[in-house]
Tab-separated table of C-alpha atoms and ligand atoms in Angstrom:
chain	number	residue	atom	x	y	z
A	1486	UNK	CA	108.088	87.111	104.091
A	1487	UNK	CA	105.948	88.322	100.942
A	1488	UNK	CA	103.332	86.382	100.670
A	1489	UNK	CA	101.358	86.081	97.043
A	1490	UNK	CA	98.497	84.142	98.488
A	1491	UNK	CA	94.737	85.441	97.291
A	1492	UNK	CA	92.285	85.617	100.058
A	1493	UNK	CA	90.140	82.910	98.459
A	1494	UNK	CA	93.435	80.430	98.747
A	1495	UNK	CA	93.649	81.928	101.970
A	1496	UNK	CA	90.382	80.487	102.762
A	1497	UNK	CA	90.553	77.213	101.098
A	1498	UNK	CA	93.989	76.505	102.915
A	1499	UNK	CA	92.501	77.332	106.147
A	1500	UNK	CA	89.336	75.598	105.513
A	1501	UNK	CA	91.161	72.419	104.680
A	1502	UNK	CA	93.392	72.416	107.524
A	1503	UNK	CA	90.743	72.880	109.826
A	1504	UNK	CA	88.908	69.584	108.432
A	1505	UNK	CA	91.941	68.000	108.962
A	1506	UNK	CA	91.906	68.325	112.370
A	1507	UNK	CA	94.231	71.494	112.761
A	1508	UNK	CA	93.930	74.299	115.030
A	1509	UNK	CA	94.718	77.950	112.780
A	1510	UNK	CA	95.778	81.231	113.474
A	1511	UNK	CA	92.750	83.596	113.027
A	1512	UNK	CA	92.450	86.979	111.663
A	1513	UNK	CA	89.550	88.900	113.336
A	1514	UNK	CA	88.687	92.473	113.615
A	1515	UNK	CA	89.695	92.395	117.493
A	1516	UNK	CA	92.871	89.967	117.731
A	1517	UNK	CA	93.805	87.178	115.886
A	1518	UNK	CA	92.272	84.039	117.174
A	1519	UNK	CA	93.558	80.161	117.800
A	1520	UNK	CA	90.788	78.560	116.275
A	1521	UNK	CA	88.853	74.902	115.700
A	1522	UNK	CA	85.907	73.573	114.664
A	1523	UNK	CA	83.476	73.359	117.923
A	1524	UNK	CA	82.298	69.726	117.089
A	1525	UNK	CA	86.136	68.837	116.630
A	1526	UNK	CA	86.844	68.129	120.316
A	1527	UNK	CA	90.679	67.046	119.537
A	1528	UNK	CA	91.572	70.051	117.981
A	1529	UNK	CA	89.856	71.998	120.994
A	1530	UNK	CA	92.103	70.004	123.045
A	1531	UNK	CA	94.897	71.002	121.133
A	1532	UNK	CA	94.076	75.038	121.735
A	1533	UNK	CA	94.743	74.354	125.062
A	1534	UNK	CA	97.503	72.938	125.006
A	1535	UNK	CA	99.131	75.174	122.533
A	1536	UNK	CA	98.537	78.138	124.214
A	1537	UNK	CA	99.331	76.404	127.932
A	1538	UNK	CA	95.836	77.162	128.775
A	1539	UNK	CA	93.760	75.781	131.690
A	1540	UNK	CA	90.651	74.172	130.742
A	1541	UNK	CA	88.582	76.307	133.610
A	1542	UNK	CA	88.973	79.183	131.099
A	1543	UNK	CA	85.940	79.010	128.589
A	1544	UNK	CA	86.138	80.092	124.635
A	1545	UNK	CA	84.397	81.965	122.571
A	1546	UNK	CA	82.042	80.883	119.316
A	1547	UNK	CA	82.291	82.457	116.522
A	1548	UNK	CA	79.676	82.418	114.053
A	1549	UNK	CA	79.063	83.678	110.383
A	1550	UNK	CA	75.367	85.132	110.940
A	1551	UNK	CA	72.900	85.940	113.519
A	1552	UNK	CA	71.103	82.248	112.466
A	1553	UNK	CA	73.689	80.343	113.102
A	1554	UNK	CA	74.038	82.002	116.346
A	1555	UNK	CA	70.043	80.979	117.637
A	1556	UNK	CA	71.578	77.459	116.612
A	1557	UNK	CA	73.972	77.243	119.213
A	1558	UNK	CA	71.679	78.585	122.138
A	1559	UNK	CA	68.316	77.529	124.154
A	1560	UNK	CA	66.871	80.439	123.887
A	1561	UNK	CA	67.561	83.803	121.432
A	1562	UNK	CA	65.994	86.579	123.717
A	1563	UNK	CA	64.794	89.876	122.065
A	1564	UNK	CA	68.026	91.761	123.260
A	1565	UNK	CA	69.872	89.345	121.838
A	1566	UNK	CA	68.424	89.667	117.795
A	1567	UNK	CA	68.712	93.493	119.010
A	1568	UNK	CA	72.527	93.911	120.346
A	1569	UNK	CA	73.118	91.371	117.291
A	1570	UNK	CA	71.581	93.436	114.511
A	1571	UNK	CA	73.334	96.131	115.740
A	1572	UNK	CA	76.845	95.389	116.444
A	1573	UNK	CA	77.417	92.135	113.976
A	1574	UNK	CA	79.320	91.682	113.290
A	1575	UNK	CA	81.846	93.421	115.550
A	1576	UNK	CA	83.587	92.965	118.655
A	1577	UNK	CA	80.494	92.527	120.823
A	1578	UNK	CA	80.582	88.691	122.201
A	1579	UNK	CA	76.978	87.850	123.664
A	1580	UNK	CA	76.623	85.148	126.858
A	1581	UNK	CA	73.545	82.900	126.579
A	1582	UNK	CA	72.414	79.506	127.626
A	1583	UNK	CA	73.970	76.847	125.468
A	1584	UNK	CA	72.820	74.189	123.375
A	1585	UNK	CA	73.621	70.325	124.227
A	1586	UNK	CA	76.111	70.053	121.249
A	1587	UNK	CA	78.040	72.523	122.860
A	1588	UNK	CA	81.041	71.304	124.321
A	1589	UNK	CA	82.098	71.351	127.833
A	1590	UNK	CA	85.324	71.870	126.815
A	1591	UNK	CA	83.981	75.340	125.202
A	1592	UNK	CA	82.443	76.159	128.268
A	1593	UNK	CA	84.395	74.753	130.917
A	1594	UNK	CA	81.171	73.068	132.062
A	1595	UNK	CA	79.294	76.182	132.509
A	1596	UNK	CA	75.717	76.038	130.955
A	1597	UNK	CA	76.537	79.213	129.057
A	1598	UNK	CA	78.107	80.235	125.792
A	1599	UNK	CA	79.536	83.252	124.941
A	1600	UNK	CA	79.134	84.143	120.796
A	1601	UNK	CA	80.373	86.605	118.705
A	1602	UNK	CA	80.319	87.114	115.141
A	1603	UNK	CA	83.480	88.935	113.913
A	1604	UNK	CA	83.941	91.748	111.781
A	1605	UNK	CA	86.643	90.654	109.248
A	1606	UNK	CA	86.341	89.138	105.935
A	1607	UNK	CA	88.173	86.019	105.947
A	1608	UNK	CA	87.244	85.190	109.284
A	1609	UNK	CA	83.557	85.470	108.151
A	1610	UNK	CA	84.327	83.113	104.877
A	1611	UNK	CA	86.264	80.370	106.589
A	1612	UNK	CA	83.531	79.892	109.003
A	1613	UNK	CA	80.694	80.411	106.177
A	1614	UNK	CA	82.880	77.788	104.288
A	1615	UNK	CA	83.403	74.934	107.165
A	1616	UNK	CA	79.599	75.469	108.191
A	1617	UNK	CA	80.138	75.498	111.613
A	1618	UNK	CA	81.109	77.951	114.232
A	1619	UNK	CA	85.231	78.302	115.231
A	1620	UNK	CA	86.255	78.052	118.989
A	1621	UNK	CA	88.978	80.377	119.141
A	1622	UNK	CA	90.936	82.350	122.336
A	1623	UNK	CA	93.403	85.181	121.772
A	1624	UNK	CA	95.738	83.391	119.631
A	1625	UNK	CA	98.708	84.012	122.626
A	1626	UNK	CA	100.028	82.045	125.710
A	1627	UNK	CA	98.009	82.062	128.170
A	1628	UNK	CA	97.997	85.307	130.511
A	1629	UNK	CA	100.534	86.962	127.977
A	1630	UNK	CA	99.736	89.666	125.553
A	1631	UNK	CA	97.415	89.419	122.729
A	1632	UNK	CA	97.944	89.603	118.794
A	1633	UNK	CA	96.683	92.070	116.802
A	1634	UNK	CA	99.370	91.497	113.649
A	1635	UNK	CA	99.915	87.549	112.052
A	1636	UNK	CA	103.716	88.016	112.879
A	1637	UNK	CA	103.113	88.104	116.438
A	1638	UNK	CA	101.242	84.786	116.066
A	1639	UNK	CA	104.146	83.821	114.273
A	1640	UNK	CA	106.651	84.766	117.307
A	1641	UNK	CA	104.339	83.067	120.245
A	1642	UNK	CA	103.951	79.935	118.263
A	1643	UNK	CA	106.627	79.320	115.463
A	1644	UNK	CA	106.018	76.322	113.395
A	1645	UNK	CA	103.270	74.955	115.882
A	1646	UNK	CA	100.635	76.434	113.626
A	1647	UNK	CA	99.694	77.704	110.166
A	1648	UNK	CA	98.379	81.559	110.731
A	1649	UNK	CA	96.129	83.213	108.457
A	1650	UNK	CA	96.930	86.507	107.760
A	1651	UNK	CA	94.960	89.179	107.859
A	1652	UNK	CA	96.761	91.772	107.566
A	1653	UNK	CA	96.957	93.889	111.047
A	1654	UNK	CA	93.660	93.994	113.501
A	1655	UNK	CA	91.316	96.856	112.842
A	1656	UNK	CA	90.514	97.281	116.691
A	1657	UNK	CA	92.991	95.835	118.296
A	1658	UNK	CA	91.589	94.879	121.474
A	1659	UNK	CA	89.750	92.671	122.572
A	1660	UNK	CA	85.529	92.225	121.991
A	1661	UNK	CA	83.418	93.810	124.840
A	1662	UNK	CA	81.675	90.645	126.707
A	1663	UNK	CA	78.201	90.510	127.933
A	1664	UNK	CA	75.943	88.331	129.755
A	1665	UNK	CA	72.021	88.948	128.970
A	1666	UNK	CA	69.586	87.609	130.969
A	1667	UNK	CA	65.931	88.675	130.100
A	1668	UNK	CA	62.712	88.823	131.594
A	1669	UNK	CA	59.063	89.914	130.557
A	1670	UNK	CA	60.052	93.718	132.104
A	1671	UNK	CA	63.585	93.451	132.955
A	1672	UNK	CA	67.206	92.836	130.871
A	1673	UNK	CA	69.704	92.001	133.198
A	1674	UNK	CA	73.284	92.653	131.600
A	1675	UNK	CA	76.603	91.443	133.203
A	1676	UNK	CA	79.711	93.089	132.027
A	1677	UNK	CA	82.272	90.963	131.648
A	1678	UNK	CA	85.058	92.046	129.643
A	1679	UNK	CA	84.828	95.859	128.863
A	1680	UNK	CA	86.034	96.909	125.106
A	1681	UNK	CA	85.618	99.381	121.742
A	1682	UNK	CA	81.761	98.633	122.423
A	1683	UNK	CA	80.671	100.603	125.296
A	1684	UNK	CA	77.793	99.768	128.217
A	1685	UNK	CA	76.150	103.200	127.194
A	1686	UNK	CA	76.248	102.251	123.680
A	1687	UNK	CA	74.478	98.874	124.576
A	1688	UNK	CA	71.914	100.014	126.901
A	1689	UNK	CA	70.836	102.794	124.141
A	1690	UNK	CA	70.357	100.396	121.549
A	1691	UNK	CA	68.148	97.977	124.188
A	1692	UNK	CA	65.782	101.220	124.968
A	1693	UNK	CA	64.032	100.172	122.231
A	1694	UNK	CA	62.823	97.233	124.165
A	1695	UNK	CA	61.239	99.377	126.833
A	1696	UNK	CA	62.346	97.304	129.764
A	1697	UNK	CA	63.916	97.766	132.794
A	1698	UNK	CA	67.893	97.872	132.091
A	1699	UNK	CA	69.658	96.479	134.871
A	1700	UNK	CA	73.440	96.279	135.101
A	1701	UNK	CA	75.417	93.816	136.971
A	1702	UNK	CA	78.573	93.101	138.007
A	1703	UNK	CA	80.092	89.758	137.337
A	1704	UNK	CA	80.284	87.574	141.001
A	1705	UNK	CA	83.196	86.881	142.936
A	1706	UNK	CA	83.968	83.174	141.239
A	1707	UNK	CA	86.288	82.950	138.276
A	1708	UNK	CA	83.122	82.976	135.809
A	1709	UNK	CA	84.928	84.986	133.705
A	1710	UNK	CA	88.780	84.567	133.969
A	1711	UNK	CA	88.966	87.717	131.590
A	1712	UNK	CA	88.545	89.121	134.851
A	1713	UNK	CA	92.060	87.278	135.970
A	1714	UNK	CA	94.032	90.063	137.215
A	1715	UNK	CA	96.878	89.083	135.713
A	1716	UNK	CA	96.094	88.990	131.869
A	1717	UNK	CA	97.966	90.567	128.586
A	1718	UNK	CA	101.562	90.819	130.781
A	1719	UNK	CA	105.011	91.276	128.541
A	1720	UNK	CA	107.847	90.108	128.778
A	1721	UNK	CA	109.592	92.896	130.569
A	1722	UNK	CA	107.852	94.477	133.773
A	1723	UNK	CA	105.226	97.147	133.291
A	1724	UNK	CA	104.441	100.064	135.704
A	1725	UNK	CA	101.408	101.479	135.445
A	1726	UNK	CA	101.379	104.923	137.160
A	1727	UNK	CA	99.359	108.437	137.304
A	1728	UNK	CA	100.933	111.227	136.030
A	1729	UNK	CA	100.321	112.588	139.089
A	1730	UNK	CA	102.560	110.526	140.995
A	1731	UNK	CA	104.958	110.167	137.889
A	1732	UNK	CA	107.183	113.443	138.768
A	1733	UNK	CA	107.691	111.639	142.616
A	1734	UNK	CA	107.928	108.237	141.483
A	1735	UNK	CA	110.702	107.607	144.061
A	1736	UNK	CA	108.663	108.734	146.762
A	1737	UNK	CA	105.236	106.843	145.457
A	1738	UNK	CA	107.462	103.787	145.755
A	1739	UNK	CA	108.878	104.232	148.664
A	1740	UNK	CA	104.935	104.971	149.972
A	1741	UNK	CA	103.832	101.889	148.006
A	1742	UNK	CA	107.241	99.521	149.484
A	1743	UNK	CA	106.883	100.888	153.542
A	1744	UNK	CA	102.868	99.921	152.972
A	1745	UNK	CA	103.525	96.921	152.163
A	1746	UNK	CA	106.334	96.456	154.249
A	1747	UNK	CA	108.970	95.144	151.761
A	1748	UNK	CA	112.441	96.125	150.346
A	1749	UNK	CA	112.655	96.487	146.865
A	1750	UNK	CA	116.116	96.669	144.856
A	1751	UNK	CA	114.951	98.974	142.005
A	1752	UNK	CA	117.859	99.924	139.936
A	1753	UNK	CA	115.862	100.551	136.777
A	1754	UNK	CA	118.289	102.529	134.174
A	1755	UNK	CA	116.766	101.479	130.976
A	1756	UNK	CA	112.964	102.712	130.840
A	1757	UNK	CA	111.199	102.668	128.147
A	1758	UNK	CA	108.021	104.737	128.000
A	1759	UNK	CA	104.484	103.228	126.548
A	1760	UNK	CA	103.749	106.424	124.111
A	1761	UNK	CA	99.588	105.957	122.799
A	1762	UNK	CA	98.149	107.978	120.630
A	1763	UNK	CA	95.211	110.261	122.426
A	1764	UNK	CA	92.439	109.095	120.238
A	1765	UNK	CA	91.382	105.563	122.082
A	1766	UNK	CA	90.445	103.906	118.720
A	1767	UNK	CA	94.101	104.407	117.522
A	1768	UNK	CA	95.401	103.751	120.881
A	1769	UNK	CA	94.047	100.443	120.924
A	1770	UNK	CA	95.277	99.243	117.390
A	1771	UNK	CA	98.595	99.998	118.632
A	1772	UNK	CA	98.724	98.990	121.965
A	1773	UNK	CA	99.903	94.997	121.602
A	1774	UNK	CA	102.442	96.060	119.094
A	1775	UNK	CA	103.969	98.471	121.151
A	1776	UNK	CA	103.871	96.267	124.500
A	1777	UNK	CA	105.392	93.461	122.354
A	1778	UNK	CA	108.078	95.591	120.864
A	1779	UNK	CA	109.186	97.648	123.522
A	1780	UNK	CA	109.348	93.868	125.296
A	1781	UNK	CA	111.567	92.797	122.432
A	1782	UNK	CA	114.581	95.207	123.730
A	1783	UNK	CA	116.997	95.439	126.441
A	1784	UNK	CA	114.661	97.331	128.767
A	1785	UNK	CA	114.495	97.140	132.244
A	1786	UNK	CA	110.957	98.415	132.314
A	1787	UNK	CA	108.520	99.521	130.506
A	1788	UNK	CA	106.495	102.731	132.103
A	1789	UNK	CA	102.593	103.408	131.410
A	1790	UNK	CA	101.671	107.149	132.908
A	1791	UNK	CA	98.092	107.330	133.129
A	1792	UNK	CA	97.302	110.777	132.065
A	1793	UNK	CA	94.183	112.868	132.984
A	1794	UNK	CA	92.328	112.713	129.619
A	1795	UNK	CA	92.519	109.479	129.448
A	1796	UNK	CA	88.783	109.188	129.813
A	1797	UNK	CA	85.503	107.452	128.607
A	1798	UNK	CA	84.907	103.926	128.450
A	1799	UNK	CA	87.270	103.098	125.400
A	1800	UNK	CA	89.848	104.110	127.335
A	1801	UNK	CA	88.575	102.130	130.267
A	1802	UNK	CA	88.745	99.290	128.343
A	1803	UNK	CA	92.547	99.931	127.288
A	1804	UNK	CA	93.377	100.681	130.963
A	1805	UNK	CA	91.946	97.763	132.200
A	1806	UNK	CA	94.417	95.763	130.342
A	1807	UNK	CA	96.927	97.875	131.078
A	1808	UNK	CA	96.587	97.426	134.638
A	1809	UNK	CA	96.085	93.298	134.095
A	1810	UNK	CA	99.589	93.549	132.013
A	1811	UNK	CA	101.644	95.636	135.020
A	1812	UNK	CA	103.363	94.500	137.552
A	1813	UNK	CA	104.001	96.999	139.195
A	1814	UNK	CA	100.490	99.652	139.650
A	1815	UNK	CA	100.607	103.056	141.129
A	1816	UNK	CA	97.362	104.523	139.963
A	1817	UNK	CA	95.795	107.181	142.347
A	1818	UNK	CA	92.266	105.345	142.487
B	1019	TXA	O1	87.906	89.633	120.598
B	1019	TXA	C1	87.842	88.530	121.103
B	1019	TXA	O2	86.930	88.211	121.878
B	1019	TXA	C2	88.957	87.517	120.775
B	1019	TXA	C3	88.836	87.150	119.290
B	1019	TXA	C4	89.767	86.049	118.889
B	1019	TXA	O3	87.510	86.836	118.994
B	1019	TXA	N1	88.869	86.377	121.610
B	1019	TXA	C5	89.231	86.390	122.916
B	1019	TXA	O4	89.176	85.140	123.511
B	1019	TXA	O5	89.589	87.377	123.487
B	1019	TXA	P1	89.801	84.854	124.948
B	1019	TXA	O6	89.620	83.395	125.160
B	1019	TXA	O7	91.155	85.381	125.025
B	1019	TXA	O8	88.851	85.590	125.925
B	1019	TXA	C6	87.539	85.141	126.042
B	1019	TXA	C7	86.971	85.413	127.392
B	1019	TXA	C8	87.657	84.616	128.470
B	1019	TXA	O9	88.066	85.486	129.497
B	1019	TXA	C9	86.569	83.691	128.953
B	1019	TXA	O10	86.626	83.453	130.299
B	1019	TXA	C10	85.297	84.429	128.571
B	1019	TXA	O11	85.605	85.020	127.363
B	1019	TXA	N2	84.183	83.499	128.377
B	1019	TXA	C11	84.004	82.601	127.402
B	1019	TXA	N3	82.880	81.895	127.598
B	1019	TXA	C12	82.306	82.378	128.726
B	1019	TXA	C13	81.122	82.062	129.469
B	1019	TXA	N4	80.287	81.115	129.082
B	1019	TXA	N5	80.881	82.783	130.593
B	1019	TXA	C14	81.722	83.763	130.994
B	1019	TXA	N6	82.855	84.107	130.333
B	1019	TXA	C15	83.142	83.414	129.230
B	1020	MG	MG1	92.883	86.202	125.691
């Protein structure tokens, strides 16, 4: 459908259905977003149940400037105003300790918030215009794949909600997630969700700081359920597999089946192969599109062969959902 909207009625249109209670389809650099108002708790409500999501599963804040940011937390650390000057906006979401007006529906009754100011014009102007930060998860059902075009919005959701659109996502995955904790010598910095924002890049821009970097895993508890391992999955089963085992893929699953001790009935005659671009920054702007439209025909399976130059922590990022969307995973680790 051609649509003759400006972005200004764009903006008003979204700004007045989100004061009326409404939950929107969200253009962002990254993915397109469900989003509400954070002080509208029924319309947080409603992102949950829209997208069939359990309320354990925190959301993200997004804000218009780094100000409005120190509003929503207890404390704005140094290597926070740093990591903010110099990847906001962007796909860089920030975990801090939260401020009482914070829901605990954002949360999930964690004292934390994780913020992140996004890198896309309208996105930036609806929130400037409501005046308060926007809640918003990956605008898809939960543990499915993510949006990075309005149509695909369109497709989860149908008439359920008015989406934005944006045109497609710049990045396409999405934002890197951190945790900072900081100290009078020491920045302690929990990766949570890896993305087009690197740990290297991160740590190199908190040098500056002259502390002690410290990097930490996230625990064993579901304080992050980006770390689900089941996340981003199609509609038709995904194998993720080395190249190196791709030429004996019989025998790798016969290996994988006698391991585990099971039977498998794999008659797979349609296979459709998951062809990226080598570059990871155009890899990634593809990759939801072509997961969600190799999912929309008859295959029986769609194959991902991890191939050797697939390196660097881009690519790490894009792997890691890759793996999260398979079903089936016969990586050489
Ligand atoms: O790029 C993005 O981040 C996109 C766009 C729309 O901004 N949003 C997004 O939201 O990916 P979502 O809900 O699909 O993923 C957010 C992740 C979840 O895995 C959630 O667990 C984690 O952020 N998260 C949110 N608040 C957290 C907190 N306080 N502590 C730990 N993890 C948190
Ligand atoms: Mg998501």
């Amino acid at each position: 459908m051609l649509t003759l909207e400006t972005d200004d009625e764009k903006v008003n249109r979204a700004v007045l259905l989100l004061k009326g209670g409404n939950v929107i389809g969200l253009p962002t650099e990254t993915v397109y977003g469900l989003a509400a108002k954070i002080s509208d708790l029924d319309a947080l409500k409603k992102i949950f149940q829209i997208k069939k999501r359990p309320f354990f599963d925190p959301l993200i804040v997004h804000v218009s400037s780094i100000n409005q940011a120190r509003n929503q937390v207890r404390e704005w650390p140094k290597s926070a105003e740093i990591l903010a000057e110099t990847f906001w906006p962007g796909p860089l979401t920030i975990i801090l300790n939260k401020q009482k007006h914070i829901s605990d529906l954002i949360t999930s009754g964690l004292e934390t918030v994780a913020l992140r100011c996004p890198k896309h014009s309208l996105a930036l102007k609806i929130i400037q215009e409501i005046g308060e930060p926007l809640a918003a998860p990956s605008a898809n059902k939960f543990g499915k794949t993510s949006p990075s075009e309005a149509i695909h919005v369109i497709q989860e959701f149908g008439e359920e909600i008015a989406v934005i659109d944006g045109g497609p996502c710049d990045i396409g995955i999405e934002s890197t997630i951190v945790k900072l904790e900081e100290g009078p010598n020491l920045i302690e910095l929990t990766l949570f969700r890896s993305g087009a924002i690197g740990l290297e890049e991160i740590s190199r821009a908190l040098k500056v700081l002259k502390k002690e970097i410290r990097l930490l895993r996230p625990g064993d508890g579901i304080e992050s359920p980006g770390q689900i391992k089941h996340h981003y999955m199609p509609n038709i089963p995904l194998l993720f597999i080395d190249e190196k085992k791709w030429s004996h893929l019989g025998d790798a699953i016969e290996e994988k089946t006698m391991k585990l001790n099971i039977k498998l009935n794999l008659n797979f005659k349609n296979l459709c192969i998951l062809d990226l671009p080598q570059k990871p920054e155009q890899a990634a702007r593809e990759l939801y599109s072509k997961l969600r439209s190799s999912s929309s025909q008859p295959f029986d399976l769609i194959v991902f062969i991890k191939e050797d130059h697939h390196k660097g922590e881009f690519w790490q990022a894009i792997l890691d959902r890759l793996e999260r969307a398979s079903t089936f995973n016969l990586n050489v680790k």
